[in-house]
PDB file of C-alpha atoms in Angstrom:
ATOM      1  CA  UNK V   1    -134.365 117.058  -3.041  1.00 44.00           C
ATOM      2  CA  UNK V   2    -133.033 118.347  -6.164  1.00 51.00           C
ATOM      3  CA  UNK V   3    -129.369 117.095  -7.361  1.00 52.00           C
ATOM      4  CA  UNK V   4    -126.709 119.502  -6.867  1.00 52.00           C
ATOM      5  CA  UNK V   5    -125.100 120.955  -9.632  1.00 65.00           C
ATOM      6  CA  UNK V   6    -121.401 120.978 -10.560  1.00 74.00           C
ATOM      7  CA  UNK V   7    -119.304 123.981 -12.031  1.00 75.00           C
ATOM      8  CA  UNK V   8    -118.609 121.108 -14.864  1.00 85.00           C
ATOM      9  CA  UNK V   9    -122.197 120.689 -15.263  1.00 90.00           C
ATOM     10  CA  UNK V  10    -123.234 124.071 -16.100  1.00 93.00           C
ATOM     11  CA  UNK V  11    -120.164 124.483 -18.832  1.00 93.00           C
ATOM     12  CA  UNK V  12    -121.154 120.696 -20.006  1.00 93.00           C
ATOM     13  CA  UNK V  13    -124.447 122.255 -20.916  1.00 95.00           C
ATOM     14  CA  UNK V  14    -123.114 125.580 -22.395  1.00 95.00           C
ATOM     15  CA  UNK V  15    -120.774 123.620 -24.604  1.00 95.00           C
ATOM     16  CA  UNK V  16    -123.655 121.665 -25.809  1.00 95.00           C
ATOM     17  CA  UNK V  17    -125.702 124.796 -27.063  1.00 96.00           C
ATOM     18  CA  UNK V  18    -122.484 125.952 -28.735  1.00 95.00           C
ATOM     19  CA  UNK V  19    -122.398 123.077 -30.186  1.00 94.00           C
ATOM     20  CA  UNK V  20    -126.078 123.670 -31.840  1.00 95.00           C
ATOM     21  CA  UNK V  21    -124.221 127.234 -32.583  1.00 94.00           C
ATOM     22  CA  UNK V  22    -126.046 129.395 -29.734  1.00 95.00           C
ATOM     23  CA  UNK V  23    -124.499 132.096 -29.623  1.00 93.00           C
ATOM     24  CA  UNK V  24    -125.406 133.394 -26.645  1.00 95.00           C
ATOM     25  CA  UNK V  25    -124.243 130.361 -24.984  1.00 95.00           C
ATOM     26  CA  UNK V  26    -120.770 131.041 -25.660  1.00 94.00           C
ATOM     27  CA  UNK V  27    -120.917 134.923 -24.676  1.00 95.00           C
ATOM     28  CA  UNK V  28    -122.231 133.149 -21.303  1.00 96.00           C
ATOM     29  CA  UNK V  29    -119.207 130.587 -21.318  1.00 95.00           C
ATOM     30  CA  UNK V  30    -116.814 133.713 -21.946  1.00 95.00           C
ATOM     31  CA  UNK V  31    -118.430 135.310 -19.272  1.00 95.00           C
ATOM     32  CA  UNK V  32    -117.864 132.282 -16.564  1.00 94.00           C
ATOM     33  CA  UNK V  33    -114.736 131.380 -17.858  1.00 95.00           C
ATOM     34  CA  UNK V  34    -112.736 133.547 -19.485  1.00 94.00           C
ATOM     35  CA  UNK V  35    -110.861 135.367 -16.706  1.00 94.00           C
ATOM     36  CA  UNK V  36    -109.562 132.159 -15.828  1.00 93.00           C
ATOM     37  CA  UNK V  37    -108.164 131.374 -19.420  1.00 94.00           C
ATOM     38  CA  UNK V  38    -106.917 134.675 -19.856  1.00 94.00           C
ATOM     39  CA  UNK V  39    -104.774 133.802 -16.542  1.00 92.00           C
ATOM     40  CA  UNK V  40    -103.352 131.080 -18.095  1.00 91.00           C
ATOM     41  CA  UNK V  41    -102.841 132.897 -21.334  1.00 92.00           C
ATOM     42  CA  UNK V  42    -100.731 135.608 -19.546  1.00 91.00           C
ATOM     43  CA  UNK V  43     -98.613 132.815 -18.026  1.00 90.00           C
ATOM     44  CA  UNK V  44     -97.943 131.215 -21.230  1.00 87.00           C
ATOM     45  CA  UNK V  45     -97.195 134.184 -23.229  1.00 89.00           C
ATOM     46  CA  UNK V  46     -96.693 136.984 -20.575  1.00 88.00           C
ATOM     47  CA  UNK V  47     -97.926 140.161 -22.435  1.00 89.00           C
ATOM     48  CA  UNK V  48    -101.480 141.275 -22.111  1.00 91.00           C
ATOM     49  CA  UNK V  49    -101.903 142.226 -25.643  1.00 91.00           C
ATOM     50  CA  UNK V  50    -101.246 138.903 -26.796  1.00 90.00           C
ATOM     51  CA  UNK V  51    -102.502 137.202 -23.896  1.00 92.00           C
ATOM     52  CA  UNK V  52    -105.697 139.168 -25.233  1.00 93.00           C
ATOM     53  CA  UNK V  53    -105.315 137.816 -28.704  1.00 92.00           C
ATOM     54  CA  UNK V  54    -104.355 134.567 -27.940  1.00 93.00           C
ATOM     55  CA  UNK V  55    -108.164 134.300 -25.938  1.00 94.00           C
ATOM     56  CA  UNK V  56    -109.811 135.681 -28.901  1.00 94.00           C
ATOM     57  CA  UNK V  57    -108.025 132.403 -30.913  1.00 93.00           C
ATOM     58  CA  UNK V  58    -109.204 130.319 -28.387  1.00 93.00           C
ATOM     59  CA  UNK V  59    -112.826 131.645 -28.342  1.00 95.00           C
ATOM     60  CA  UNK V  60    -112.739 130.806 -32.252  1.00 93.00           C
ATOM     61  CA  UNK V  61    -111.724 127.802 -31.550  1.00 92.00           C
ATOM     62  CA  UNK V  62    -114.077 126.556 -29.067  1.00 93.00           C
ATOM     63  CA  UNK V  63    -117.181 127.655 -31.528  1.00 94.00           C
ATOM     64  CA  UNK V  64    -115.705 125.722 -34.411  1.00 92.00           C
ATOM     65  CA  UNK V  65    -115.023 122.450 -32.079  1.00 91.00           C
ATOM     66  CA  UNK V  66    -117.653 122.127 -29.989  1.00 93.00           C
ATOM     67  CA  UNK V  67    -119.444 119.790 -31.790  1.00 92.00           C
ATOM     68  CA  UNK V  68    -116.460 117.523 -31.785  1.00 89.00           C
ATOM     69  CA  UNK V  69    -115.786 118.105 -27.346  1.00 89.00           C
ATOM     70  CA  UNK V  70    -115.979 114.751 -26.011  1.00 86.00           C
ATOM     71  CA  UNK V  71    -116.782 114.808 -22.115  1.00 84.00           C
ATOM     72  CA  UNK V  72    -115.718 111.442 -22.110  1.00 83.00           C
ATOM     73  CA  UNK V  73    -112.176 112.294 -22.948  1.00 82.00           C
ATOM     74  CA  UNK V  74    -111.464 115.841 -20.502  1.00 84.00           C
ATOM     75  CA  UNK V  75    -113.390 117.833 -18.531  1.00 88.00           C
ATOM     76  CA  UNK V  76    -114.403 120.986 -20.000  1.00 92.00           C
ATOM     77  CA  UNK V  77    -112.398 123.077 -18.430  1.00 91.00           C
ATOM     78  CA  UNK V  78    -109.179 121.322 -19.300  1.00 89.00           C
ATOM     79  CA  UNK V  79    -110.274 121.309 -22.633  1.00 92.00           C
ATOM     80  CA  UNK V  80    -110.692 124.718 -22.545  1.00 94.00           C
ATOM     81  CA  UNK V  81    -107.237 125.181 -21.138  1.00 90.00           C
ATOM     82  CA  UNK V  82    -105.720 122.663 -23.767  1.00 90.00           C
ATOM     83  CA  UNK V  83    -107.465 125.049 -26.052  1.00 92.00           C
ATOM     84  CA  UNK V  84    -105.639 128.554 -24.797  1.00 93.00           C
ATOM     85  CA  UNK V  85    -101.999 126.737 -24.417  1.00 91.00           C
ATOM     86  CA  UNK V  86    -102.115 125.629 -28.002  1.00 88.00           C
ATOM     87  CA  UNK V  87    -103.004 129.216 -29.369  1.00 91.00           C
ATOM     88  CA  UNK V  88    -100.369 130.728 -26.374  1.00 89.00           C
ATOM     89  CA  UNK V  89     -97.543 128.842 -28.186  1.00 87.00           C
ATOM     90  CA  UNK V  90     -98.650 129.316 -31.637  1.00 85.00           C
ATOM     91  CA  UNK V  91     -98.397 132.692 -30.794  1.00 85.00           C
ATOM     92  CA  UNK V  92     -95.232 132.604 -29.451  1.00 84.00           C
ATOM     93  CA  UNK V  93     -93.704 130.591 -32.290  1.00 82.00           C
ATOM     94  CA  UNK V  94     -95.140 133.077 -34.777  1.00 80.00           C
ATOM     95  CA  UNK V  95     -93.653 135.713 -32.586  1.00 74.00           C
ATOM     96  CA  UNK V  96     -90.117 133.834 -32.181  1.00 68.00           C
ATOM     97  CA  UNK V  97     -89.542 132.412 -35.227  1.00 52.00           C
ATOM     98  CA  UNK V  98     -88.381 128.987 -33.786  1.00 43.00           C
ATOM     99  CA  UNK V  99     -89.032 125.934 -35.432  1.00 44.00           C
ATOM    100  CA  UNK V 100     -89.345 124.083 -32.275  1.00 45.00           C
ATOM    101  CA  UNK V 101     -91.216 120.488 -31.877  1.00 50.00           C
ATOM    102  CA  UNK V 102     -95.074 120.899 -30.651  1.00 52.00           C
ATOM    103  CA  UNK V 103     -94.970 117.875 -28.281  1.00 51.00           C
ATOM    104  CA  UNK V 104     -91.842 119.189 -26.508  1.00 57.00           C
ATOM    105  CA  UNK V 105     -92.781 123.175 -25.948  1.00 57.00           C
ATOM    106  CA  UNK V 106     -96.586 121.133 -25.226  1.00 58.00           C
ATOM    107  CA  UNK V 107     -95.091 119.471 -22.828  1.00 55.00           C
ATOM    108  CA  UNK V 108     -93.050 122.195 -21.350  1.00 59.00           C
ATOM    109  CA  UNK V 109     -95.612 124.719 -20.831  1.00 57.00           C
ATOM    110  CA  UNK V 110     -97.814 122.006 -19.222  1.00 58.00           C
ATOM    111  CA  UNK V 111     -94.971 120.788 -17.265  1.00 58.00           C
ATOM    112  CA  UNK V 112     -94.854 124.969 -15.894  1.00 59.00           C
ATOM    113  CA  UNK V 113     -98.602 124.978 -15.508  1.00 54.00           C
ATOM    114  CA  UNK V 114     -99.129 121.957 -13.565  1.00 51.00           C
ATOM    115  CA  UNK V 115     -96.276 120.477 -12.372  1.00 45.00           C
ATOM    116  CA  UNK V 116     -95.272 116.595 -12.536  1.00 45.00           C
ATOM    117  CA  UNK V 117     -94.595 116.499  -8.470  1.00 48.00           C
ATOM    118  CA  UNK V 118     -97.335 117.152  -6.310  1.00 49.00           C
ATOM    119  CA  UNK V 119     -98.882 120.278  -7.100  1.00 45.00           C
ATOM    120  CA  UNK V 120     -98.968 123.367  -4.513  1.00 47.00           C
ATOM    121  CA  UNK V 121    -102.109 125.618  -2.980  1.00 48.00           C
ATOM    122  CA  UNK V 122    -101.558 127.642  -5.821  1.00 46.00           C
ATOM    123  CA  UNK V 123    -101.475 125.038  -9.023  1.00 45.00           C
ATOM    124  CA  UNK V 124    -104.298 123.366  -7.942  1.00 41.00           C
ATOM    125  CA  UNK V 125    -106.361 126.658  -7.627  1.00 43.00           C
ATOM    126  CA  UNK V 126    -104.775 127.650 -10.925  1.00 46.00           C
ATOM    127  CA  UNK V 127    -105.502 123.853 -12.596  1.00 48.00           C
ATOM    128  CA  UNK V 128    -108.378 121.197 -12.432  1.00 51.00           C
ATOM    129  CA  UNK V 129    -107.348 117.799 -11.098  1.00 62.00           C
ATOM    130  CA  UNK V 130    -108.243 116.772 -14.192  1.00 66.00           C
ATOM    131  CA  UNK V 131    -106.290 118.959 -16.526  1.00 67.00           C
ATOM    132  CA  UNK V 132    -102.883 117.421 -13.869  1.00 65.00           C
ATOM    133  CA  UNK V 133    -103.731 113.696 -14.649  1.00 70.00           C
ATOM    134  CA  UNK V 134    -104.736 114.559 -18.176  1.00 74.00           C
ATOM    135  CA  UNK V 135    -100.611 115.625 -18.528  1.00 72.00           C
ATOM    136  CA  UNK V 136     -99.488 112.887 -16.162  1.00 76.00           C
ATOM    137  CA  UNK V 137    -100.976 110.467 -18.714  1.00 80.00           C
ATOM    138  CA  UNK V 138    -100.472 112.292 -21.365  1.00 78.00           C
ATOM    139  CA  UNK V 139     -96.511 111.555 -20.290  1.00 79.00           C
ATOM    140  CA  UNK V 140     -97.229 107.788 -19.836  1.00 84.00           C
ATOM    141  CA  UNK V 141     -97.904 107.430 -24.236  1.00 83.00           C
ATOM    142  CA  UNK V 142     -95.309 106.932 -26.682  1.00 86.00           C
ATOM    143  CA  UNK V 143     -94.098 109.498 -27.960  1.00 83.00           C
ATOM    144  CA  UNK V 144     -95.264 109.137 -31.711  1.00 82.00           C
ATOM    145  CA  UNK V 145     -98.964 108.482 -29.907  1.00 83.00           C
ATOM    146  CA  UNK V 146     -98.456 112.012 -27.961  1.00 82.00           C
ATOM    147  CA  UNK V 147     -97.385 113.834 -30.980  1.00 82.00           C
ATOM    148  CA  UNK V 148    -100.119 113.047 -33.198  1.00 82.00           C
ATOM    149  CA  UNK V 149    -102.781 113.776 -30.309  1.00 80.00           C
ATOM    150  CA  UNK V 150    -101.172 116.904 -29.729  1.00 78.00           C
ATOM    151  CA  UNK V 151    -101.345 117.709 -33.052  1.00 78.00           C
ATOM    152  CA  UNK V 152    -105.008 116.356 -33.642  1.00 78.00           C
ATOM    153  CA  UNK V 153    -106.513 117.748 -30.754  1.00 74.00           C
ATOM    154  CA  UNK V 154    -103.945 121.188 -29.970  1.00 70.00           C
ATOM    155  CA  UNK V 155    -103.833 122.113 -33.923  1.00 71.00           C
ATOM    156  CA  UNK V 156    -107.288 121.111 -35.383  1.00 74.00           C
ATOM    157  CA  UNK V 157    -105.691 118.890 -37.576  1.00 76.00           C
ATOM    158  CA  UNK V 158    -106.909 115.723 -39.617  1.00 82.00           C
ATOM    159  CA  UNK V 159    -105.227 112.690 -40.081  1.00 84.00           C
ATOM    160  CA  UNK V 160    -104.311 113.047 -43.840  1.00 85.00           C
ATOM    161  CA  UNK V 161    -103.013 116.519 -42.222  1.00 84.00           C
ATOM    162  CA  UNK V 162    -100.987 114.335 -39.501  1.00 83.00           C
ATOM    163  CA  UNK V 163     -99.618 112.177 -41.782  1.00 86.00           C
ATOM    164  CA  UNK V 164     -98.155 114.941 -44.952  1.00 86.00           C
ATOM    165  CA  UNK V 165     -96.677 116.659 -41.643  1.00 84.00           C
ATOM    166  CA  UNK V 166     -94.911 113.458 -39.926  1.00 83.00           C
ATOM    167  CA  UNK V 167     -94.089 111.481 -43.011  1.00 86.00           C
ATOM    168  CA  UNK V 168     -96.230 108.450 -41.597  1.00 86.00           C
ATOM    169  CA  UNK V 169     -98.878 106.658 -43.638  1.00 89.00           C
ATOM    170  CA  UNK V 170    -102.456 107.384 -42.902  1.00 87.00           C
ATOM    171  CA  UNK V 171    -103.154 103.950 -41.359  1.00 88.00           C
ATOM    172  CA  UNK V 172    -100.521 104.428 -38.793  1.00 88.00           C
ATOM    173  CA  UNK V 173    -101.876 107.830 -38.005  1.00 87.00           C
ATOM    174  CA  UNK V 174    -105.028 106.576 -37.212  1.00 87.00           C
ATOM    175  CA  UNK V 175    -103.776 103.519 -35.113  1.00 88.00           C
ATOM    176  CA  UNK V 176    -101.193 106.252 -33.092  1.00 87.00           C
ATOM    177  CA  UNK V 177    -104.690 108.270 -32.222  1.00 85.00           C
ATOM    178  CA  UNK V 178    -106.870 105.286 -31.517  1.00 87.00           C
ATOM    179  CA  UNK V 179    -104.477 103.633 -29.481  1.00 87.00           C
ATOM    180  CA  UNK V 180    -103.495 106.859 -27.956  1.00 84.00           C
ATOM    181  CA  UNK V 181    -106.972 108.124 -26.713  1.00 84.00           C
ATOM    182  CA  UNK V 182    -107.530 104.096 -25.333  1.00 86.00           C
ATOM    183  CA  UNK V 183    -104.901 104.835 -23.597  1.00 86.00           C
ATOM    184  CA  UNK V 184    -105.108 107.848 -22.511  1.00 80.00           C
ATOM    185  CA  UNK V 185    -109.418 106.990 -21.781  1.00 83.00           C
ATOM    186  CA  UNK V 186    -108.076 103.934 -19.042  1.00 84.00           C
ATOM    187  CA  UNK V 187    -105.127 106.031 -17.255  1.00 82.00           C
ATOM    188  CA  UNK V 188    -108.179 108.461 -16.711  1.00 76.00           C
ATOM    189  CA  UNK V 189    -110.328 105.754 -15.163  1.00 78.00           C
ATOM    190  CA  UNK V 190    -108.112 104.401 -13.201  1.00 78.00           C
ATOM    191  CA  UNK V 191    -106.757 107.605 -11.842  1.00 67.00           C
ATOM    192  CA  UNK V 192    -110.602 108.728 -10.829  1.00 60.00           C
TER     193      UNK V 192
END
């Protein structure tokens, strides 16, 4: 009898040809998942033009990081999702102006998305399990540690990158992320 399949599977192994840059793979992984983002887009920034926009970003930015997904560290869908909320409030803080900290509006708009009480019918159709204890350990880190993931992972940036922006010295940048993902890698395991 042949294992079953999970929905996880299926954009495990579509991530993994974008990763080899098939192209077709990601019109495929558009195709099974990007009504769902675009959902969470409109949420985020609430217009469909930019909710539009803000997928294309995403889209980009799933073909340039694929090789660097780690299935280890979220499923893909959160990932994904991670992905579109860090374009959604880009775009918003292009479009307001406001010089707002990352970690807190990250936080926020996660906080909207999947609440920290026990989510309803309708967040945990909207959210993986995964994506919720992804931000309920998320919460758990430091907040120097959550700030330079968010930053990492949410803006593409490098750790030379993390440390001009937060005046830190690149050692401590790279002991914030390691520690951080440890972290973040056994509050995973022991939620599962």
């Amino acid at each position: 009898m042949p294992f079953a399949t999970t929905p996880d599977d299926e954009l495990l192994r579509l991530l993994d040809r974008v990763a080899r840059r098939d192209a077709s793979a990601l019109q495929t992984l558009y195709e099974r998942t990007s009504s769902r983002l675009f959902g969470l887009a409109m949420r985020v920034v609430r217009q469909h033009e930019w909710a539009e926009d803000v997928l294309q970003e995403a889209f980009l930015t799933i073909w340039r990081s694929a090789p660097d997904y780690r299935a280890t560290l979220s499923p893909p869908m959160a990932w994904m999702s991670l992905i579109v909320r860090s374009r959604a409030l880009d775009l918003l803080r292009r479009q307001t102006s406001q010089g707002s900290d990352v970690t807190q509006e990250f936080s926020e708009t996660l906080a909207d998305t999947l609440p920290a009480a026990e989510p309803g019918p309708q967040e945990l159709a909207d959210a993986s399990e995964q994506a919720w204890l992804l931000h309920q350990c998320l919460q758990q880190l430091p907040n120097a540690q959550r700030e330079a993931l968010s930053l990492a992972y949410l803006r593409d940036l490098s750790h030379s990158e993390l440390a001009a922006r937060l005046a830190q010295p690149l050692g401590t940048i790279k002991t914030w992320i390691r520690r951080g993902l440890e972290k973040l890698r056994g509050c995973m395991e022991q939620a599962s």
